[in-house]
mmCIF file of C-alpha atoms in Angstrom:
data_model
loop_
_atom_site.group_PDB
_atom_site.id
_atom_site.type_symbol
_atom_site.label_atom_id
_atom_site.label_comp_id
_atom_site.label_asym_id
_atom_site.label_seq_id
_atom_site.Cartn_x
_atom_site.Cartn_y
_atom_site.Cartn_z
ATOM 1 C CA MET A 28 76.145 16.511 6.964
ATOM 2 C CA ARG A 29 73.471 16.317 9.629
ATOM 3 C CA ILE A 30 71.844 19.498 10.971
ATOM 4 C CA ALA A 31 69.178 19.238 13.656
ATOM 5 C CA THR A 32 67.170 21.260 16.147
ATOM 6 C CA TRP A 33 65.822 20.513 19.608
ATOM 7 C CA ASN A 34 63.552 22.483 21.912
ATOM 8 C CA ILE A 35 64.635 21.070 25.279
ATOM 9 C CA TYR A 36 61.919 22.935 27.218
ATOM 10 C CA TRP A 37 63.168 25.357 29.890
ATOM 11 C CA LEU A 38 66.543 23.665 30.343
ATOM 12 C CA GLY A 39 68.209 25.014 33.482
ATOM 13 C CA ASP A 40 65.028 26.766 34.608
ATOM 14 C CA ARG A 41 66.088 29.355 37.192
ATOM 15 C CA GLU A 42 62.687 29.571 38.876
ATOM 16 C CA ASP A 43 62.387 25.849 39.682
ATOM 17 C CA HIS A 44 59.230 25.340 37.631
ATOM 18 C CA ILE A 45 60.872 22.514 35.699
ATOM 19 C CA GLU A 46 63.074 20.215 37.763
ATOM 20 C CA ARG A 47 65.607 17.902 36.151
ATOM 21 C CA THR A 48 68.107 15.518 37.661
ATOM 22 C CA GLU A 49 71.518 14.244 36.601
ATOM 23 C CA SER A 50 69.715 11.217 35.213
ATOM 24 C CA ASP A 51 67.721 13.542 32.940
ATOM 25 C CA TYR A 52 70.932 15.166 31.750
ATOM 26 C CA GLN A 53 72.350 11.744 30.933
ATOM 27 C CA LEU A 54 69.264 10.934 28.848
ATOM 28 C CA ILE A 55 69.484 14.232 26.937
ATOM 29 C CA ALA A 56 73.165 13.534 26.276
ATOM 30 C CA GLN A 57 72.255 10.065 25.032
ATOM 31 C CA VAL A 58 69.853 11.515 22.458
ATOM 32 C CA ILE A 59 72.429 14.006 21.170
ATOM 33 C CA ARG A 60 75.111 11.328 21.026
ATOM 34 C CA LYS A 61 72.830 9.013 19.063
ATOM 35 C CA LEU A 62 71.830 11.759 16.628
ATOM 36 C CA SER A 63 75.405 13.131 16.327
ATOM 37 C CA PRO A 64 74.628 16.242 14.252
ATOM 38 C CA GLU A 65 77.367 18.519 12.991
ATOM 39 C CA VAL A 66 75.189 21.518 13.906
ATOM 40 C CA LEU A 67 72.387 21.547 16.464
ATOM 41 C CA ALA A 68 70.022 24.472 17.055
ATOM 42 C CA LEU A 69 68.806 24.577 20.644
ATOM 43 C CA GLU A 70 65.750 26.395 21.951
ATOM 44 C CA GLU A 71 64.458 27.136 25.459
ATOM 45 C CA ILE A 72 67.868 27.054 27.116
ATOM 46 C CA VAL A 73 67.692 29.119 30.304
ATOM 47 C CA ASP A 74 71.069 28.256 31.864
ATOM 48 C CA PRO A 75 73.756 27.617 29.229
ATOM 49 C CA LEU A 76 76.101 26.159 31.858
ATOM 50 C CA VAL A 77 73.660 23.272 32.268
ATOM 51 C CA MET A 78 73.770 22.760 28.497
ATOM 52 C CA GLU A 79 77.563 22.793 28.579
ATOM 53 C CA HIS A 80 77.492 20.136 31.287
ATOM 54 C CA ILE A 81 75.284 17.955 29.098
ATOM 55 C CA LEU A 82 77.627 18.452 26.139
ATOM 56 C CA SER A 83 80.548 17.354 28.301
ATOM 57 C CA LEU A 84 78.695 14.052 28.719
ATOM 58 C CA VAL A 85 78.296 13.794 24.942
ATOM 59 C CA ASN A 86 81.814 14.702 23.857
ATOM 60 C CA GLY A 87 84.460 12.201 22.821
ATOM 61 C CA ASP A 88 84.847 9.731 19.955
ATOM 62 C CA GLY A 89 84.853 12.432 17.258
ATOM 63 C CA ARG A 90 82.522 14.832 19.055
ATOM 64 C CA ASP A 91 83.535 18.163 20.585
ATOM 65 C CA TYR A 92 80.328 20.155 20.910
ATOM 66 C CA ILE A 93 80.410 23.803 21.948
ATOM 67 C CA ILE A 94 77.898 26.636 22.332
ATOM 68 C CA ARG A 95 80.535 29.347 22.737
ATOM 69 C CA ILE A 96 83.783 30.131 20.958
ATOM 70 C CA ASP A 97 85.515 31.696 23.959
ATOM 71 C CA GLU A 98 84.633 32.993 27.412
ATOM 72 C CA ASP A 99 82.240 35.690 26.213
ATOM 73 C CA LEU A 100 81.454 34.750 22.605
ATOM 74 C CA TRP A 101 78.327 32.636 22.858
ATOM 75 C CA LEU A 102 76.612 31.234 19.775
ATOM 76 C CA SER A 103 73.407 32.906 20.885
ATOM 77 C CA SER A 104 71.276 35.949 20.157
ATOM 78 C CA ASP A 105 71.234 36.742 23.879
ATOM 79 C CA PRO A 106 74.170 39.053 24.762
ATOM 80 C CA LYS A 107 74.632 37.720 28.312
ATOM 81 C CA PRO A 108 73.066 34.265 28.501
ATOM 82 C CA ALA A 109 75.077 33.164 31.552
ATOM 83 C CA ASP A 110 73.850 36.044 33.720
ATOM 84 C CA THR A 111 72.201 34.301 36.670
ATOM 85 C CA THR A 112 69.501 36.983 36.859
ATOM 86 C CA ASN A 113 68.478 36.232 33.266
ATOM 87 C CA LYS A 114 65.565 33.830 33.604
ATOM 88 C CA LEU A 115 64.457 33.935 29.963
ATOM 89 C CA GLN A 116 64.647 31.224 27.317
ATOM 90 C CA LYS A 117 67.596 31.564 24.939
ATOM 91 C CA LEU A 118 68.432 30.284 21.506
ATOM 92 C CA PHE A 119 71.842 28.713 20.780
ATOM 93 C CA LEU A 120 73.664 27.056 17.945
ATOM 94 C CA CYS A 121 75.822 24.110 18.935
ATOM 95 C CA ILE A 122 78.638 22.973 16.617
ATOM 96 C CA ASN A 123 80.951 19.986 16.585
ATOM 97 C CA ARG A 124 84.481 21.427 16.499
ATOM 98 C CA GLU A 125 85.824 18.108 15.270
ATOM 99 C CA THR A 126 84.087 18.630 11.911
ATOM 100 C CA ILE A 127 82.949 22.268 11.731
ATOM 101 C CA ASP A 128 84.834 25.572 11.824
ATOM 102 C CA PHE A 129 83.129 28.754 12.996
ATOM 103 C CA ILE A 130 83.680 31.733 10.686
ATOM 104 C CA GLN A 131 81.270 34.389 11.951
ATOM 105 C CA GLY A 132 77.959 34.725 13.732
ATOM 106 C CA SER A 133 75.490 37.363 14.788
ATOM 107 C CA VAL A 134 72.039 38.071 16.127
ATOM 108 C CA ILE A 135 69.668 38.899 13.245
ATOM 109 C CA ARG A 136 67.862 42.146 13.989
ATOM 110 C CA GLY A 137 64.915 43.900 12.414
ATOM 111 C CA GLY A 138 61.914 42.100 13.874
ATOM 112 C CA PRO A 139 59.840 42.816 16.996
ATOM 113 C CA GLY A 140 60.469 41.419 20.440
ATOM 114 C CA GLY A 141 63.611 40.410 22.268
ATOM 115 C CA ARG A 142 64.103 36.806 21.147
ATOM 116 C CA LYS A 143 65.950 37.331 17.881
ATOM 117 C CA PRO A 144 67.263 34.685 15.460
ATOM 118 C CA TYR A 145 70.960 33.835 15.491
ATOM 119 C CA ALA A 146 72.907 32.979 12.350
ATOM 120 C CA ALA A 147 76.410 31.613 11.829
ATOM 121 C CA ARG A 148 78.629 31.161 8.798
ATOM 122 C CA LEU A 149 80.362 27.800 9.125
ATOM 123 C CA HIS A 150 82.884 25.643 7.273
ATOM 124 C CA ASP A 151 82.524 21.900 6.834
ATOM 125 C CA ARG A 152 86.008 20.378 6.932
ATOM 126 C CA GLY A 153 84.976 17.205 5.161
ATOM 127 C CA SER A 154 83.618 18.857 2.023
ATOM 128 C CA GLY A 155 85.372 22.218 2.278
ATOM 129 C CA GLN A 156 81.960 23.859 1.855
ATOM 130 C CA GLU A 157 80.976 27.077 3.611
ATOM 131 C CA PHE A 158 77.333 27.320 4.663
ATOM 132 C CA VAL A 159 75.005 29.321 6.898
ATOM 133 C CA VAL A 160 72.695 28.082 9.626
ATOM 134 C CA ALA A 161 70.052 30.367 11.124
ATOM 135 C CA GLY A 162 68.299 29.266 14.303
ATOM 136 C CA LEU A 163 65.061 30.865 15.400
ATOM 137 C CA HIS A 164 62.472 30.727 18.150
ATOM 138 C CA LEU A 165 59.398 32.590 16.982
ATOM 139 C CA ARG A 166 56.755 34.165 19.197
ATOM 140 C CA SER A 167 54.456 31.642 20.798
ATOM 141 C CA GLY A 168 50.763 32.223 21.429
ATOM 142 C CA PHE A 169 49.603 33.075 24.931
ATOM 143 C CA PRO A 170 47.288 32.132 26.493
ATOM 144 C CA ILE A 171 46.417 30.136 23.350
ATOM 145 C CA PHE A 172 48.529 29.354 20.302
ATOM 146 C CA LEU A 173 45.940 30.909 18.000
ATOM 147 C CA ASP A 174 46.138 34.278 19.738
ATOM 148 C CA GLU A 175 45.829 36.866 16.955
ATOM 149 C CA GLU A 176 48.110 39.483 18.516
ATOM 150 C CA ASP A 177 50.935 36.997 18.995
ATOM 151 C CA ALA A 178 50.408 35.650 15.474
ATOM 152 C CA ALA A 179 50.770 39.207 14.136
ATOM 153 C CA ALA A 180 54.108 39.512 15.963
ATOM 154 C CA ARG A 181 55.188 36.142 14.568
ATOM 155 C CA LYS A 182 54.395 37.385 11.040
ATOM 156 C CA LYS A 183 56.651 40.395 11.613
ATOM 157 C CA GLU A 184 59.441 38.150 12.895
ATOM 158 C CA VAL A 185 59.151 35.993 9.778
ATOM 159 C CA ALA A 186 59.129 39.057 7.512
ATOM 160 C CA ALA A 187 62.299 40.427 9.150
ATOM 161 C CA LEU A 188 64.072 37.085 8.760
ATOM 162 C CA ILE A 189 63.053 36.838 5.095
ATOM 163 C CA ARG A 190 64.409 40.311 4.422
ATOM 164 C CA TRP A 191 67.755 39.229 5.839
ATOM 165 C CA LEU A 192 67.747 35.961 3.888
ATOM 166 C CA GLN A 193 67.137 37.944 0.698
ATOM 167 C CA GLY A 194 69.908 40.428 1.446
ATOM 168 C CA GLU A 195 67.549 43.322 2.171
ATOM 169 C CA ALA A 196 68.276 43.916 5.868
ATOM 170 C CA GLY A 197 71.919 44.941 5.812
ATOM 171 C CA ASP A 198 71.262 48.251 7.564
ATOM 172 C CA ASP A 199 69.805 46.387 10.550
ATOM 173 C CA ASN A 200 72.636 43.851 10.519
ATOM 174 C CA PRO A 201 75.927 45.548 9.665
ATOM 175 C CA ASP A 202 77.972 42.717 11.213
ATOM 176 C CA PHE A 203 76.269 40.027 9.090
ATOM 177 C CA ARG A 204 74.507 41.815 6.259
ATOM 178 C CA GLU A 205 73.224 38.743 4.380
ATOM 179 C CA PRO A 206 73.856 34.989 4.116
ATOM 180 C CA ASN A 207 75.727 35.436 0.804
ATOM 181 C CA SER A 208 75.589 31.668 0.250
ATOM 182 C CA ASP A 209 73.553 29.170 -1.729
ATOM 183 C CA TYR A 210 73.730 26.799 1.236
ATOM 184 C CA VAL A 211 71.499 28.079 4.020
ATOM 185 C CA ALA A 212 69.460 26.159 6.585
ATOM 186 C CA VAL A 213 66.805 27.823 8.750
ATOM 187 C CA LEU A 214 65.484 25.770 11.617
ATOM 188 C CA GLY A 215 64.193 25.977 15.153
ATOM 189 C CA ASP A 216 60.954 26.499 17.031
ATOM 190 C CA TYR A 217 58.365 28.064 14.713
ATOM 191 C CA ASN A 218 55.597 28.127 17.359
ATOM 192 C CA ALA A 219 52.681 27.989 14.933
ATOM 193 C CA GLN A 220 49.800 25.571 14.932
ATOM 194 C CA ILE A 221 49.209 23.350 11.928
ATOM 195 C CA GLY A 222 46.312 24.834 9.980
ATOM 196 C CA ASP A 223 46.817 28.187 11.735
ATOM 197 C CA PRO A 224 43.966 30.440 10.497
ATOM 198 C CA ASN A 225 46.239 33.426 11.140
ATOM 199 C CA ALA A 226 48.633 32.098 8.453
ATOM 200 C CA SER A 227 51.520 33.418 10.527
ATOM 201 C CA LEU A 228 54.151 31.473 8.547
ATOM 202 C CA ALA A 229 52.618 31.999 5.100
ATOM 203 C CA ALA A 230 55.339 34.388 3.911
ATOM 204 C CA LEU A 231 57.879 31.562 4.050
ATOM 205 C CA ALA A 232 56.114 30.003 1.069
ATOM 206 C CA GLY A 233 57.316 32.923 -1.037
ATOM 207 C CA LEU A 234 60.971 31.931 -0.715
ATOM 208 C CA ASN A 235 61.713 30.627 -4.193
ATOM 209 C CA GLY A 236 64.130 27.741 -4.439
ATOM 210 C CA TRP A 237 63.808 26.701 -0.803
ATOM 211 C CA LEU A 238 62.865 23.169 0.220
ATOM 212 C CA TRP A 239 61.097 21.906 3.294
ATOM 213 C CA THR A 240 59.202 18.895 4.526
ATOM 214 C CA ASN A 241 55.742 19.673 5.833
ATOM 215 C CA PRO A 242 55.489 19.073 9.591
ATOM 216 C CA LYS A 243 53.381 16.282 10.991
ATOM 217 C CA PRO A 244 51.649 16.112 14.381
ATOM 218 C CA ASP A 245 52.608 13.463 16.899
ATOM 219 C CA GLY A 246 49.194 11.865 16.365
ATOM 220 C CA VAL A 247 48.428 9.152 18.879
ATOM 221 C CA HIS A 248 51.899 9.339 20.468
ATOM 222 C CA ARG A 249 50.663 11.661 23.174
ATOM 223 C CA GLU A 250 53.338 10.620 25.636
ATOM 224 C CA THR A 251 55.793 12.764 23.644
ATOM 225 C CA ALA A 252 53.776 15.923 24.320
ATOM 226 C CA LEU A 253 53.680 17.765 27.629
ATOM 227 C CA TYR A 254 50.230 19.143 26.927
ATOM 228 C CA GLU A 255 47.378 17.921 24.772
ATOM 229 C CA SER A 256 47.594 20.818 22.300
ATOM 230 C CA ASP A 257 51.374 20.380 21.923
ATOM 231 C CA ARG A 258 50.717 17.548 19.492
ATOM 232 C CA PHE A 259 49.626 20.115 16.895
ATOM 233 C CA ILE A 260 52.220 22.865 17.441
ATOM 234 C CA ILE A 261 55.169 23.310 15.071
ATOM 235 C CA ASP A 262 57.509 23.320 18.034
ATOM 236 C CA PHE A 263 60.061 20.559 17.447
ATOM 237 C CA ILE A 264 61.281 20.641 13.831
#
């Protein structure tokens, strides 16, 4: 099974700061088609209808990607992501209905701020295994990524997520009290700088039995970063 995440950077920006063309949408679709994940966490989606258009370009040949189960049940922590007055970035999970069944999903509450994680319990048809995927988009640093106040908020977001992962946040999340599974993946946009002196992600190291690969900067491949400092941000995991 392949699970991936992609920060597509203000997709469907409703204030025309970031302009994309149909050619851009075709290129994004090409990347998703080549990767062909069963589950894809998506960050910085402003207009989900644009994302659905891109997925329509991807679908076919064993792929049927969706970011909502029905008209109003979006796989997102934002309650009304299609509202045209909503100009904020949203987090979504995208699943391939050809291989994955949706069981339940919910925003994960308990931390500060409005951009909450979203988690879904899923079923892999091939193996018969149930598993949980939690997507997150942690607080970024503004005007700099090492901003101490934003790092403190990021620490609280991480702490709230860990409480839920450990089954200690059921009161905040009555609809999805805990993962209740040995198969859990947490991925998304962590928004912390490598070597962050604020140690805003340090609590994640206390999760016994979890595995991760340490992130690496883009290095000399600066053409993949929009800004110079982006090469050192844990932004695209």
